[in-house]
Amino acid sequence: MSQLINLTEENICNEHICCAISDKKCAKGYELKKEWLKTQFEKGYRFQKVDVRGKVFIEYIPIEESWLPFDGQNFMVINCFWVSGQFKGQGYGKQLLEQCFKDAVAMDGVIAITGDKKRGFMSDPTFFKHMGFEIIDEAPPFFKLWGIRFNQNADYPKFKETARKGSCSNTEGITAYYSDTCPFTDYYIGQELQKYAKKTNTPIQIIKIDSKEKGHQMPIPWIISSIFYKGELITLEMKPEKHLDKLIGTSHS
């Protein structure tokens, strides 16, 4: 078993947070993520990482403090969970999840969101199924809520009704939501998406999720980043030109 490092307000200045370690474009977002983490530690937020220089980490928080739109209590919510590249297949995912279970031992269980398949910036649903989780709720267009109970008499959490819309109210051009929960979002959503919209002459509205209350009002159960076009969700990816030219290119030509 490899050593796990638990980030805290005391050591976060000297420890990396895995994503965007050396990406100069995302330097501001990297620091914004660290600042966001500092505000969440006192609320029970955990960031556990394997002691390697790479994306091998898990983040989780009690549901009562989660920014994700859930109804429920006494469950631990997995936010971001990533084992990348050369580190796959070495048992790190199981090790990180078991640490989450240990930190949630006094709770009724653990929940996590995935897509209907492996999607960018989302955990792989096959891993949760393999680890004994079951699908406990669904929301349009493809979101799945997975859960595992330690207390079999407990009620599973559910998505808030507001998060079951699957579409947003703005039907003009692009609507994008993002938060500082990921170091890539400030650059790709907060900056580059604006440039894309200007270049393509596409109307745009960008909404930053900067509080738990705003997260709970999301039309989908996701707060890292999401892009809608004419009200419909088109991608959770963050590199606009790579994805949007294909998804909406014919619409603004």
mmCIF file of C-alpha atoms in Angstrom:
data_model
loop_
_atom_site.group_PDB
_atom_site.id
_atom_site.type_symbol
_atom_site.label_atom_id
_atom_site.label_comp_id
_atom_site.label_asym_id
_atom_site.label_seq_id
_atom_site.Cartn_x
_atom_site.Cartn_y
_atom_site.Cartn_z
ATOM 1 C CA MET A 1 0.000 0.000 0.000
ATOM 2 C CA SER A 2 1.295 3.457 -0.909
ATOM 3 C CA GLN A 3 1.271 6.356 1.509
ATOM 4 C CA LEU A 4 -1.758 8.642 1.403
ATOM 5 C CA ILE A 5 -1.475 12.347 2.081
ATOM 6 C CA ASN A 6 -4.458 14.114 3.605
ATOM 7 C CA LEU A 7 -4.464 17.765 2.584
ATOM 8 C CA THR A 8 -5.168 20.244 5.372
ATOM 9 C CA GLU A 9 -5.091 24.000 5.796
ATOM 10 C CA GLU A 10 -1.641 23.546 7.344
ATOM 11 C CA ASN A 11 0.031 21.579 4.533
ATOM 12 C CA ILE A 12 -1.839 22.680 1.396
ATOM 13 C CA CYS A 13 0.620 25.492 0.666
ATOM 14 C CA ASN A 14 3.419 22.935 0.284
ATOM 15 C CA GLU A 15 1.472 20.123 -1.393
ATOM 16 C CA HIS A 16 0.233 19.896 -4.981
ATOM 17 C CA ILE A 17 -3.444 19.220 -5.707
ATOM 18 C CA CYS A 18 -2.812 16.780 -8.562
ATOM 19 C CA CYS A 19 -4.601 18.515 -11.477
ATOM 20 C CA ALA A 20 -2.932 21.268 -13.540
ATOM 21 C CA ILE A 21 0.321 20.824 -11.625
ATOM 22 C CA SER A 22 2.498 22.330 -14.361
ATOM 23 C CA ASP A 23 -0.106 23.898 -16.672
ATOM 24 C CA LYS A 24 0.836 27.583 -16.726
ATOM 25 C CA LYS A 25 -2.441 28.515 -18.433
ATOM 26 C CA CYS A 26 -4.338 27.266 -15.388
ATOM 27 C CA ALA A 27 -2.058 28.771 -12.723
ATOM 28 C CA LYS A 28 -4.787 31.135 -11.511
ATOM 29 C CA GLY A 29 -7.367 28.342 -11.406
ATOM 30 C CA TYR A 30 -4.904 26.159 -9.504
ATOM 31 C CA GLU A 31 -4.629 28.772 -6.774
ATOM 32 C CA LEU A 32 -8.391 29.380 -6.784
ATOM 33 C CA LYS A 33 -8.954 25.656 -6.177
ATOM 34 C CA LYS A 34 -6.556 25.746 -3.244
ATOM 35 C CA GLU A 35 -8.354 28.772 -1.789
ATOM 36 C CA TRP A 36 -11.698 27.014 -2.230
ATOM 37 C CA LEU A 37 -10.377 23.924 -0.444
ATOM 38 C CA LYS A 38 -9.256 26.055 2.506
ATOM 39 C CA THR A 39 -12.843 27.262 2.962
ATOM 40 C CA GLN A 40 -14.158 23.687 2.919
ATOM 41 C CA PHE A 41 -11.749 21.851 5.241
ATOM 42 C CA GLU A 42 -13.477 23.160 8.370
ATOM 43 C CA LYS A 43 -16.744 21.758 7.000
ATOM 44 C CA GLY A 44 -15.384 18.219 6.867
ATOM 45 C CA TYR A 45 -13.984 18.253 3.318
ATOM 46 C CA ARG A 46 -11.296 15.657 2.639
ATOM 47 C CA PHE A 47 -8.723 15.607 -0.145
ATOM 48 C CA GLN A 48 -6.729 12.367 -0.031
ATOM 49 C CA LYS A 49 -3.976 11.712 -2.554
ATOM 50 C CA VAL A 50 -1.393 9.019 -3.150
ATOM 51 C CA ASP A 51 2.142 10.296 -2.612
ATOM 52 C CA VAL A 52 3.079 10.482 -6.304
ATOM 53 C CA ARG A 53 3.355 13.341 -8.762
ATOM 54 C CA GLY A 54 0.205 12.694 -10.751
ATOM 55 C CA LYS A 55 -3.599 12.593 -10.712
ATOM 56 C CA VAL A 56 -4.255 9.953 -8.057
ATOM 57 C CA PHE A 57 -6.711 11.375 -5.542
ATOM 58 C CA ILE A 58 -10.194 11.426 -4.069
ATOM 59 C CA GLU A 59 -12.261 14.282 -2.610
ATOM 60 C CA TYR A 60 -15.323 13.885 -0.413
ATOM 61 C CA ILE A 61 -17.515 15.775 2.051
ATOM 62 C CA PRO A 62 -20.548 15.112 4.298
ATOM 63 C CA ILE A 63 -23.785 15.566 2.349
ATOM 64 C CA GLU A 64 -24.937 18.308 4.710
ATOM 65 C CA GLU A 65 -22.093 20.524 3.435
ATOM 66 C CA SER A 66 -21.990 19.342 -0.183
ATOM 67 C CA TRP A 67 -22.481 21.885 -2.955
ATOM 68 C CA LEU A 68 -24.056 19.179 -5.121
ATOM 69 C CA PRO A 69 -27.890 19.240 -5.294
ATOM 70 C CA PHE A 70 -28.946 16.363 -3.037
ATOM 71 C CA ASP A 71 -31.730 15.710 -0.580
ATOM 72 C CA GLY A 72 -30.523 13.437 2.205
ATOM 73 C CA GLN A 73 -28.500 13.206 5.377
ATOM 74 C CA ASN A 74 -25.667 11.341 7.061
ATOM 75 C CA PHE A 75 -23.960 10.148 3.855
ATOM 76 C CA MET A 76 -20.514 10.981 2.525
ATOM 77 C CA VAL A 77 -20.447 12.512 -0.965
ATOM 78 C CA ILE A 78 -17.550 11.778 -3.332
ATOM 79 C CA ASN A 79 -16.769 14.881 -5.360
ATOM 80 C CA CYS A 80 -13.783 14.196 -7.587
ATOM 81 C CA PHE A 81 -12.080 10.796 -7.874
ATOM 82 C CA TRP A 82 -9.274 10.284 -10.353
ATOM 83 C CA VAL A 83 -6.577 7.691 -11.016
ATOM 84 C CA SER A 84 -4.883 8.573 -14.282
ATOM 85 C CA GLY A 85 -2.549 7.151 -16.880
ATOM 86 C CA GLN A 86 0.383 5.101 -15.621
ATOM 87 C CA PHE A 87 -1.171 4.806 -12.156
ATOM 88 C CA LYS A 88 -4.197 2.807 -13.292
ATOM 89 C CA GLY A 89 -4.471 -0.877 -12.475
ATOM 90 C CA GLN A 90 -2.277 -0.714 -9.364
ATOM 91 C CA GLY A 91 -4.989 -0.758 -6.703
ATOM 92 C CA TYR A 92 -4.853 2.966 -5.995
ATOM 93 C CA GLY A 93 -8.553 3.489 -6.682
ATOM 94 C CA LYS A 94 -9.517 0.810 -4.165
ATOM 95 C CA GLN A 95 -7.065 2.216 -1.620
ATOM 96 C CA LEU A 96 -8.483 5.728 -1.939
ATOM 97 C CA LEU A 97 -12.079 4.525 -1.756
ATOM 98 C CA GLU A 98 -11.323 2.452 1.340
ATOM 99 C CA GLN A 99 -9.945 5.596 3.005
ATOM 100 C CA CYS A 100 -13.210 7.348 2.171
ATOM 101 C CA PHE A 101 -15.104 4.452 3.770
ATOM 102 C CA LYS A 102 -12.982 4.755 6.920
ATOM 103 C CA ASP A 103 -13.716 8.482 7.177
ATOM 104 C CA ALA A 104 -17.434 7.769 6.672
ATOM 105 C CA VAL A 105 -17.616 4.881 9.159
ATOM 106 C CA ALA A 106 -19.965 6.793 11.491
ATOM 107 C CA MET A 107 -22.273 7.670 8.594
ATOM 108 C CA ASP A 108 -24.964 5.646 6.834
ATOM 109 C CA GLY A 109 -22.999 5.249 3.617
ATOM 110 C CA VAL A 110 -21.287 6.870 0.617
ATOM 111 C CA ILE A 111 -22.676 8.249 -2.665
ATOM 112 C CA ALA A 112 -21.140 9.358 -5.969
ATOM 113 C CA ILE A 113 -22.318 10.761 -9.327
ATOM 114 C CA THR A 114 -21.348 9.341 -12.718
ATOM 115 C CA GLY A 115 -22.633 9.473 -16.253
ATOM 116 C CA ASP A 116 -24.274 6.582 -18.086
ATOM 117 C CA LYS A 117 -20.753 5.637 -19.235
ATOM 118 C CA LYS A 118 -17.228 6.909 -18.670
ATOM 119 C CA ARG A 119 -17.311 10.606 -19.514
ATOM 120 C CA GLY A 120 -14.682 13.322 -19.265
ATOM 121 C CA PHE A 121 -14.156 14.742 -15.775
ATOM 122 C CA MET A 122 -16.513 12.114 -14.302
ATOM 123 C CA SER A 123 -15.745 8.860 -12.500
ATOM 124 C CA ASP A 124 -16.134 5.524 -14.284
ATOM 125 C CA PRO A 125 -19.471 3.894 -13.318
ATOM 126 C CA THR A 126 -18.051 0.394 -13.817
ATOM 127 C CA PHE A 127 -15.647 0.958 -10.933
ATOM 128 C CA PHE A 128 -18.428 1.821 -8.495
ATOM 129 C CA LYS A 129 -20.434 -1.184 -9.611
ATOM 130 C CA HIS A 130 -17.379 -3.393 -9.095
ATOM 131 C CA MET A 131 -16.934 -1.971 -5.592
ATOM 132 C CA GLY A 132 -20.476 -2.844 -4.542
ATOM 133 C CA PHE A 133 -22.313 0.422 -5.223
ATOM 134 C CA GLU A 134 -25.818 0.384 -6.738
ATOM 135 C CA ILE A 135 -27.692 2.980 -8.794
ATOM 136 C CA ILE A 136 -30.046 4.785 -6.408
ATOM 137 C CA ASP A 137 -31.289 7.668 -8.563
ATOM 138 C CA GLU A 138 -31.083 9.126 -12.083
ATOM 139 C CA ALA A 139 -31.469 12.559 -13.671
ATOM 140 C CA PRO A 140 -31.632 13.752 -17.303
ATOM 141 C CA PRO A 141 -29.916 13.524 -19.609
ATOM 142 C CA PHE A 142 -27.453 10.852 -18.348
ATOM 143 C CA PHE A 143 -26.613 11.333 -14.673
ATOM 144 C CA LYS A 144 -26.519 8.354 -12.317
ATOM 145 C CA LEU A 145 -26.330 8.465 -8.540
ATOM 146 C CA TRP A 146 -24.532 5.502 -6.986
ATOM 147 C CA GLY A 147 -24.701 4.526 -3.343
ATOM 148 C CA ILE A 148 -23.459 2.000 -0.843
ATOM 149 C CA ARG A 149 -25.024 1.676 2.612
ATOM 150 C CA PHE A 150 -23.345 0.830 5.898
ATOM 151 C CA ASN A 151 -26.704 1.145 7.648
ATOM 152 C CA GLN A 152 -29.257 -0.954 5.751
ATOM 153 C CA ASN A 153 -32.146 0.845 7.473
ATOM 154 C CA ALA A 154 -31.084 4.263 6.200
ATOM 155 C CA ASP A 155 -32.831 6.014 3.324
ATOM 156 C CA TYR A 156 -30.625 6.733 0.340
ATOM 157 C CA PRO A 157 -30.201 10.391 -0.704
ATOM 158 C CA LYS A 158 -31.807 11.605 -3.935
ATOM 159 C CA PHE A 159 -31.209 14.345 -6.464
ATOM 160 C CA LYS A 160 -33.072 17.550 -5.701
ATOM 161 C CA GLU A 161 -36.068 18.103 -7.959
ATOM 162 C CA THR A 162 -34.458 21.290 -9.287
ATOM 163 C CA ALA A 163 -31.556 19.173 -10.604
ATOM 164 C CA ARG A 164 -33.806 16.919 -12.687
ATOM 165 C CA LYS A 165 -34.516 19.448 -15.442
ATOM 166 C CA GLY A 166 -31.643 18.437 -17.681
ATOM 167 C CA SER A 167 -31.875 21.800 -19.449
ATOM 168 C CA CYS A 168 -31.459 25.448 -18.506
ATOM 169 C CA SER A 169 -33.918 28.321 -18.857
ATOM 170 C CA ASN A 170 -31.753 30.412 -21.204
ATOM 171 C CA THR A 171 -32.491 29.308 -24.777
ATOM 172 C CA GLU A 172 -30.326 31.935 -26.488
ATOM 173 C CA GLY A 173 -26.844 30.768 -27.457
ATOM 174 C CA ILE A 174 -24.424 29.351 -24.889
ATOM 175 C CA THR A 175 -25.011 29.092 -21.153
ATOM 176 C CA ALA A 176 -22.092 27.853 -19.073
ATOM 177 C CA TYR A 177 -21.848 27.046 -15.391
ATOM 178 C CA TYR A 178 -18.592 26.531 -13.533
ATOM 179 C CA SER A 179 -17.015 26.608 -10.081
ATOM 180 C CA ASP A 180 -13.567 26.782 -8.510
ATOM 181 C CA THR A 181 -13.856 23.111 -7.514
ATOM 182 C CA CYS A 182 -11.581 22.290 -10.466
ATOM 183 C CA PRO A 183 -8.356 24.149 -11.392
ATOM 184 C CA PHE A 184 -9.110 23.963 -15.125
ATOM 185 C CA THR A 185 -12.414 25.856 -15.068
ATOM 186 C CA ASP A 186 -11.222 29.424 -14.558
ATOM 187 C CA TYR A 187 -9.178 29.323 -17.777
ATOM 188 C CA TYR A 188 -11.322 27.166 -20.051
ATOM 189 C CA ILE A 189 -14.774 28.339 -18.949
ATOM 190 C CA GLY A 190 -14.112 31.708 -17.325
ATOM 191 C CA GLN A 191 -11.754 32.937 -20.065
ATOM 192 C CA GLU A 192 -11.487 30.819 -23.238
ATOM 193 C CA LEU A 193 -15.213 30.239 -23.643
ATOM 194 C CA GLN A 194 -15.751 33.995 -23.748
ATOM 195 C CA LYS A 195 -13.255 34.236 -26.597
ATOM 196 C CA TYR A 196 -14.957 31.384 -28.453
ATOM 197 C CA ALA A 197 -18.351 33.054 -28.190
ATOM 198 C CA LYS A 198 -16.949 36.356 -29.444
ATOM 199 C CA LYS A 199 -15.166 34.704 -32.365
ATOM 200 C CA THR A 200 -18.290 32.809 -33.427
ATOM 201 C CA ASN A 201 -20.671 35.683 -32.655
ATOM 202 C CA THR A 202 -22.640 33.447 -30.284
ATOM 203 C CA PRO A 203 -24.638 34.915 -27.370
ATOM 204 C CA ILE A 204 -23.216 33.719 -24.074
ATOM 205 C CA GLN A 205 -24.098 33.718 -20.392
ATOM 206 C CA ILE A 206 -21.528 32.430 -17.887
ATOM 207 C CA ILE A 207 -22.644 31.646 -14.345
ATOM 208 C CA LYS A 208 -20.133 30.971 -11.600
ATOM 209 C CA ILE A 209 -21.245 28.638 -8.825
ATOM 210 C CA ASP A 210 -19.618 30.238 -5.779
ATOM 211 C CA SER A 211 -21.823 29.013 -2.934
ATOM 212 C CA LYS A 212 -23.596 25.902 -1.722
ATOM 213 C CA GLU A 213 -26.920 27.645 -2.316
ATOM 214 C CA LYS A 214 -26.123 28.248 -5.992
ATOM 215 C CA GLY A 215 -24.961 24.663 -6.398
ATOM 216 C CA HIS A 216 -28.280 23.429 -5.045
ATOM 217 C CA GLN A 217 -30.108 25.439 -7.703
ATOM 218 C CA MET A 218 -28.330 23.794 -10.640
ATOM 219 C CA PRO A 219 -30.623 22.332 -13.344
ATOM 220 C CA ILE A 220 -28.365 19.255 -13.459
ATOM 221 C CA PRO A 221 -26.561 17.489 -10.601
ATOM 222 C CA TRP A 222 -23.093 18.758 -11.529
ATOM 223 C CA ILE A 223 -21.143 21.859 -10.482
ATOM 224 C CA ILE A 224 -17.614 21.531 -11.935
ATOM 225 C CA SER A 225 -18.492 22.767 -15.418
ATOM 226 C CA SER A 226 -21.341 22.346 -17.878
ATOM 227 C CA ILE A 227 -22.151 23.967 -21.215
ATOM 228 C CA PHE A 228 -25.666 24.326 -22.602
ATOM 229 C CA TYR A 229 -26.632 25.477 -26.085
ATOM 230 C CA LYS A 230 -30.116 26.877 -26.645
ATOM 231 C CA GLY A 231 -31.053 25.440 -23.275
ATOM 232 C CA GLU A 232 -29.838 21.879 -23.902
ATOM 233 C CA LEU A 233 -26.825 20.334 -22.180
ATOM 234 C CA ILE A 234 -24.178 19.607 -24.807
ATOM 235 C CA THR A 235 -20.973 18.909 -22.880
ATOM 236 C CA LEU A 236 -19.244 18.743 -19.512
ATOM 237 C CA GLU A 237 -15.858 19.088 -21.214
ATOM 238 C CA MET A 238 -13.845 22.257 -20.802
ATOM 239 C CA LYS A 239 -11.937 22.855 -24.025
ATOM 240 C CA PRO A 240 -14.482 24.834 -26.047
ATOM 241 C CA GLU A 241 -13.098 24.878 -29.580
ATOM 242 C CA LYS A 242 -12.262 21.184 -29.501
ATOM 243 C CA HIS A 243 -15.837 20.201 -28.666
ATOM 244 C CA LEU A 244 -18.156 23.080 -29.514
ATOM 245 C CA ASP A 245 -17.146 23.420 -33.161
ATOM 246 C CA LYS A 246 -18.360 19.875 -33.645
ATOM 247 C CA LEU A 247 -21.426 20.193 -31.416
ATOM 248 C CA ILE A 248 -22.769 23.604 -32.480
ATOM 249 C CA GLY A 249 -20.536 24.661 -35.359
ATOM 250 C CA THR A 250 -23.242 24.341 -38.004
ATOM 251 C CA SER A 251 -25.598 26.372 -35.845
ATOM 252 C CA HIS A 252 -23.581 29.582 -35.977
ATOM 253 C CA SER A 253 -22.151 29.324 -39.503
#
